[in-house]
Amino acid sequence: MKKLLNACLVTALLGSGAAVAQEIERHSEGKLFYTAISIPAGAETLYLSGAGAKPAEDGTWGDMEAQTIDTFNAFKEKLEGLGWSMSDIVQVRVFATASPDGSLDFAGFNKGYMQFFGTEENPQKPVRSFVQVADLVVDGWLVEIEIRAARMPK
């Protein structure tokens, strides 16, 4: 009888875990990003390929900050068109190259990035990688960004 009661108790405890609503968990918040985000089974995911800025009407590309803003604005438009939002972004991977003068404008990237994450409109922050590369495939790009988004089904 005791074994039967223990088996029932274990079944009840294990079964109740499945009824608990799972959610995306963010861990170790920093000023600009989290160091870990847990995505539970059953979450919807969306991956957007690497993208960069578009040239201005005069053919110029802008500095790192301007290119970052342009690229995230394009992501925002794409996400919203698919029924997602910037707050669904859980990972940002950045490939950046130095300006023609040889300097990498990491501060300019962060200024542009901070307009989209950790804001009043979008308090969420993703995990993030920033890698300097020798060159990017599009002449004029200083930055190429790819994102991953996740959300719990509605």
PDB file of C-alpha atoms in Angstrom:
ATOM      1  CA  MET A   1       0.000   0.000   0.000  1.00  0.00           C
ATOM      2  CA  LYS A   2       2.856   2.378   0.884  1.00  0.00           C
ATOM      3  CA  LYS A   3       4.487   1.707  -2.514  1.00  0.00           C
ATOM      4  CA  LEU A   4       1.198   2.428  -4.275  1.00  0.00           C
ATOM      5  CA  LEU A   5       0.816   5.745  -2.421  1.00  0.00           C
ATOM      6  CA  ASN A   6       4.422   6.715  -3.252  1.00  0.00           C
ATOM      7  CA  ALA A   7       3.859   5.834  -6.918  1.00  0.00           C
ATOM      8  CA  CYS A   8       0.683   7.955  -6.978  1.00  0.00           C
ATOM      9  CA  LEU A   9       2.504  10.852  -5.324  1.00  0.00           C
ATOM     10  CA  VAL A  10       5.394  10.685  -7.807  1.00  0.00           C
ATOM     11  CA  THR A  11       2.963  10.506 -10.738  1.00  0.00           C
ATOM     12  CA  ALA A  12       1.016  13.483  -9.416  1.00  0.00           C
ATOM     13  CA  LEU A  13       4.181  15.540  -8.908  1.00  0.00           C
ATOM     14  CA  LEU A  14       5.629  14.688 -12.315  1.00  0.00           C
ATOM     15  CA  GLY A  15       2.301  15.211 -14.029  1.00  0.00           C
ATOM     16  CA  SER A  16       1.857  18.644 -12.483  1.00  0.00           C
ATOM     17  CA  GLY A  17       5.121  19.813 -14.055  1.00  0.00           C
ATOM     18  CA  ALA A  18       3.641  19.374 -17.499  1.00  0.00           C
ATOM     19  CA  ALA A  19       0.735  21.638 -16.582  1.00  0.00           C
ATOM     20  CA  VAL A  20       3.043  24.510 -15.613  1.00  0.00           C
ATOM     21  CA  ALA A  21       3.211  27.104 -18.376  1.00  0.00           C
ATOM     22  CA  GLN A  22       6.717  27.296 -19.755  1.00  0.00           C
ATOM     23  CA  GLU A  23       8.258  30.549 -20.801  1.00  0.00           C
ATOM     24  CA  ILE A  24      11.450  31.916 -22.240  1.00  0.00           C
ATOM     25  CA  GLU A  25      13.881  32.632 -19.417  1.00  0.00           C
ATOM     26  CA  ARG A  26      16.604  35.273 -19.561  1.00  0.00           C
ATOM     27  CA  HIS A  27      19.624  34.934 -17.270  1.00  0.00           C
ATOM     28  CA  SER A  28      22.484  37.197 -16.143  1.00  0.00           C
ATOM     29  CA  GLU A  29      21.359  40.575 -17.428  1.00  0.00           C
ATOM     30  CA  GLY A  30      24.053  43.001 -18.462  1.00  0.00           C
ATOM     31  CA  LYS A  31      23.746  46.591 -19.617  1.00  0.00           C
ATOM     32  CA  LEU A  32      23.367  45.650 -23.294  1.00  0.00           C
ATOM     33  CA  PHE A  33      22.503  41.936 -23.375  1.00  0.00           C
ATOM     34  CA  TYR A  34      21.877  38.759 -21.391  1.00  0.00           C
ATOM     35  CA  THR A  35      24.551  36.081 -21.149  1.00  0.00           C
ATOM     36  CA  ALA A  36      22.052  33.203 -21.435  1.00  0.00           C
ATOM     37  CA  ILE A  37      18.489  32.675 -22.615  1.00  0.00           C
ATOM     38  CA  SER A  38      16.624  29.379 -22.177  1.00  0.00           C
ATOM     39  CA  ILE A  39      14.117  28.468 -24.879  1.00  0.00           C
ATOM     40  CA  PRO A  40      11.710  25.716 -23.785  1.00  0.00           C
ATOM     41  CA  ALA A  41      10.456  22.938 -26.029  1.00  0.00           C
ATOM     42  CA  GLY A  42       7.395  24.007 -27.934  1.00  0.00           C
ATOM     43  CA  ALA A  43       8.552  27.577 -28.499  1.00  0.00           C
ATOM     44  CA  GLU A  44       8.151  29.021 -31.982  1.00  0.00           C
ATOM     45  CA  THR A  45      11.424  30.131 -33.553  1.00  0.00           C
ATOM     46  CA  LEU A  46      12.311  32.407 -36.431  1.00  0.00           C
ATOM     47  CA  TYR A  47      15.726  32.862 -38.028  1.00  0.00           C
ATOM     48  CA  LEU A  48      16.547  35.877 -40.175  1.00  0.00           C
ATOM     49  CA  SER A  49      19.580  35.755 -42.447  1.00  0.00           C
ATOM     50  CA  GLY A  50      22.444  38.169 -42.180  1.00  0.00           C
ATOM     51  CA  ALA A  51      21.616  41.621 -43.514  1.00  0.00           C
ATOM     52  CA  GLY A  52      23.170  45.037 -43.717  1.00  0.00           C
ATOM     53  CA  ALA A  53      22.321  48.618 -44.516  1.00  0.00           C
ATOM     54  CA  LYS A  54      21.059  49.932 -47.811  1.00  0.00           C
ATOM     55  CA  PRO A  55      22.925  52.805 -49.443  1.00  0.00           C
ATOM     56  CA  ALA A  56      21.488  56.300 -49.101  1.00  0.00           C
ATOM     57  CA  GLU A  57      20.084  58.082 -52.166  1.00  0.00           C
ATOM     58  CA  ASP A  58      23.452  59.750 -52.713  1.00  0.00           C
ATOM     59  CA  GLY A  59      25.199  56.348 -52.770  1.00  0.00           C
ATOM     60  CA  THR A  60      26.893  56.686 -49.389  1.00  0.00           C
ATOM     61  CA  TRP A  61      26.514  54.002 -46.731  1.00  0.00           C
ATOM     62  CA  GLY A  62      26.820  55.955 -43.490  1.00  0.00           C
ATOM     63  CA  ASP A  63      28.917  55.209 -40.446  1.00  0.00           C
ATOM     64  CA  MET A  64      28.602  52.207 -38.118  1.00  0.00           C
ATOM     65  CA  GLU A  65      25.791  53.759 -36.059  1.00  0.00           C
ATOM     66  CA  ALA A  66      23.750  54.695 -39.142  1.00  0.00           C
ATOM     67  CA  GLN A  67      24.223  51.240 -40.700  1.00  0.00           C
ATOM     68  CA  THR A  68      23.241  49.534 -37.442  1.00  0.00           C
ATOM     69  CA  ILE A  69      20.063  51.607 -37.183  1.00  0.00           C
ATOM     70  CA  ASP A  70      19.173  50.979 -40.834  1.00  0.00           C
ATOM     71  CA  THR A  71      19.707  47.227 -40.455  1.00  0.00           C
ATOM     72  CA  PHE A  72      17.643  46.921 -37.258  1.00  0.00           C
ATOM     73  CA  ASN A  73      14.866  49.048 -38.796  1.00  0.00           C
ATOM     74  CA  ALA A  74      14.747  46.585 -41.701  1.00  0.00           C
ATOM     75  CA  PHE A  75      14.607  43.664 -39.241  1.00  0.00           C
ATOM     76  CA  LYS A  76      11.822  45.391 -37.323  1.00  0.00           C
ATOM     77  CA  GLU A  77       9.800  45.848 -40.516  1.00  0.00           C
ATOM     78  CA  LYS A  78      10.386  42.220 -41.550  1.00  0.00           C
ATOM     79  CA  LEU A  79       9.469  40.867 -38.107  1.00  0.00           C
ATOM     80  CA  GLU A  80       6.296  42.935 -37.871  1.00  0.00           C
ATOM     81  CA  GLY A  81       5.299  41.845 -41.375  1.00  0.00           C
ATOM     82  CA  LEU A  82       5.538  38.242 -40.175  1.00  0.00           C
ATOM     83  CA  GLY A  83       3.557  38.943 -36.985  1.00  0.00           C
ATOM     84  CA  TRP A  84       6.619  39.051 -34.696  1.00  0.00           C
ATOM     85  CA  SER A  85       8.265  41.922 -32.803  1.00  0.00           C
ATOM     86  CA  MET A  86      11.689  43.154 -31.769  1.00  0.00           C
ATOM     87  CA  SER A  87      10.967  41.908 -28.238  1.00  0.00           C
ATOM     88  CA  ASP A  88      10.926  38.351 -29.645  1.00  0.00           C
ATOM     89  CA  ILE A  89      14.612  38.565 -30.614  1.00  0.00           C
ATOM     90  CA  VAL A  90      16.693  36.254 -28.421  1.00  0.00           C
ATOM     91  CA  GLN A  91      20.018  36.302 -30.269  1.00  0.00           C
ATOM     92  CA  VAL A  92      21.936  38.880 -32.272  1.00  0.00           C
ATOM     93  CA  ARG A  93      25.098  37.879 -34.116  1.00  0.00           C
ATOM     94  CA  VAL A  94      27.162  40.743 -35.531  1.00  0.00           C
ATOM     95  CA  PHE A  95      29.984  40.706 -38.050  1.00  0.00           C
ATOM     96  CA  ALA A  96      31.760  44.036 -38.385  1.00  0.00           C
ATOM     97  CA  THR A  97      34.644  45.431 -40.336  1.00  0.00           C
ATOM     98  CA  ALA A  98      36.810  48.462 -39.793  1.00  0.00           C
ATOM     99  CA  SER A  99      36.120  51.767 -41.521  1.00  0.00           C
ATOM    100  CA  PRO A 100      38.358  52.755 -44.438  1.00  0.00           C
ATOM    101  CA  ASP A 101      40.531  54.579 -41.883  1.00  0.00           C
ATOM    102  CA  GLY A 102      41.193  51.250 -40.109  1.00  0.00           C
ATOM    103  CA  SER A 103      39.161  51.867 -36.949  1.00  0.00           C
ATOM    104  CA  LEU A 104      36.358  49.611 -35.711  1.00  0.00           C
ATOM    105  CA  ASP A 105      33.527  51.764 -34.365  1.00  0.00           C
ATOM    106  CA  PHE A 106      32.199  49.475 -31.610  1.00  0.00           C
ATOM    107  CA  ALA A 107      30.774  52.487 -29.731  1.00  0.00           C
ATOM    108  CA  GLY A 108      28.836  53.525 -32.852  1.00  0.00           C
ATOM    109  CA  PHE A 109      27.392  50.023 -33.113  1.00  0.00           C
ATOM    110  CA  ASN A 110      26.303  50.129 -29.469  1.00  0.00           C
ATOM    111  CA  LYS A 111      24.692  53.562 -29.925  1.00  0.00           C
ATOM    112  CA  GLY A 112      22.581  52.220 -32.770  1.00  0.00           C
ATOM    113  CA  TYR A 113      21.846  48.929 -30.992  1.00  0.00           C
ATOM    114  CA  MET A 114      20.654  50.678 -27.820  1.00  0.00           C
ATOM    115  CA  GLN A 115      17.859  52.348 -29.797  1.00  0.00           C
ATOM    116  CA  PHE A 116      16.239  48.909 -30.201  1.00  0.00           C
ATOM    117  CA  PHE A 117      16.997  46.908 -27.034  1.00  0.00           C
ATOM    118  CA  GLY A 118      16.615  47.753 -23.351  1.00  0.00           C
ATOM    119  CA  THR A 119      14.315  50.657 -24.235  1.00  0.00           C
ATOM    120  CA  GLU A 120      10.911  51.721 -22.991  1.00  0.00           C
ATOM    121  CA  GLU A 121       9.382  50.414 -26.236  1.00  0.00           C
ATOM    122  CA  ASN A 122      11.346  47.142 -26.042  1.00  0.00           C
ATOM    123  CA  PRO A 123      12.793  46.397 -22.599  1.00  0.00           C
ATOM    124  CA  GLN A 124      13.996  42.959 -23.759  1.00  0.00           C
ATOM    125  CA  LYS A 125      17.622  42.268 -24.605  1.00  0.00           C
ATOM    126  CA  PRO A 126      19.031  39.301 -26.522  1.00  0.00           C
ATOM    127  CA  VAL A 127      22.225  37.332 -26.098  1.00  0.00           C
ATOM    128  CA  ARG A 128      24.805  38.801 -28.426  1.00  0.00           C
ATOM    129  CA  SER A 129      28.060  38.119 -30.244  1.00  0.00           C
ATOM    130  CA  PHE A 130      30.151  40.790 -31.970  1.00  0.00           C
ATOM    131  CA  VAL A 131      32.954  39.619 -34.240  1.00  0.00           C
ATOM    132  CA  GLN A 132      35.398  41.707 -36.237  1.00  0.00           C
ATOM    133  CA  VAL A 133      36.034  40.293 -39.696  1.00  0.00           C
ATOM    134  CA  ALA A 134      38.457  41.264 -42.456  1.00  0.00           C
ATOM    135  CA  ASP A 135      35.701  42.138 -44.929  1.00  0.00           C
ATOM    136  CA  LEU A 136      32.002  41.698 -45.711  1.00  0.00           C
ATOM    137  CA  VAL A 137      30.463  40.538 -48.988  1.00  0.00           C
ATOM    138  CA  VAL A 138      28.814  43.875 -49.837  1.00  0.00           C
ATOM    139  CA  ASP A 139      31.149  46.778 -50.580  1.00  0.00           C
ATOM    140  CA  GLY A 140      30.221  49.619 -48.243  1.00  0.00           C
ATOM    141  CA  TRP A 141      28.888  47.482 -45.381  1.00  0.00           C
ATOM    142  CA  LEU A 142      30.583  48.019 -42.058  1.00  0.00           C
ATOM    143  CA  VAL A 143      28.228  45.619 -40.279  1.00  0.00           C
ATOM    144  CA  GLU A 144      26.206  42.512 -41.089  1.00  0.00           C
ATOM    145  CA  ILE A 145      23.697  41.303 -38.510  1.00  0.00           C
ATOM    146  CA  GLU A 146      21.682  38.121 -38.202  1.00  0.00           C
ATOM    147  CA  ILE A 147      18.993  37.457 -35.633  1.00  0.00           C
ATOM    148  CA  ARG A 148      17.097  34.634 -34.039  1.00  0.00           C
ATOM    149  CA  ALA A 149      13.724  35.130 -32.452  1.00  0.00           C
ATOM    150  CA  ALA A 150      11.622  32.908 -30.204  1.00  0.00           C
ATOM    151  CA  ARG A 151       8.241  33.158 -28.545  1.00  0.00           C
ATOM    152  CA  MET A 152       5.773  30.919 -26.845  1.00  0.00           C
ATOM    153  CA  PRO A 153       2.763  29.949 -28.989  1.00  0.00           C
ATOM    154  CA  LYS A 154      -0.196  32.285 -28.626  1.00  0.00           C
TER     155      LYS A 154
END
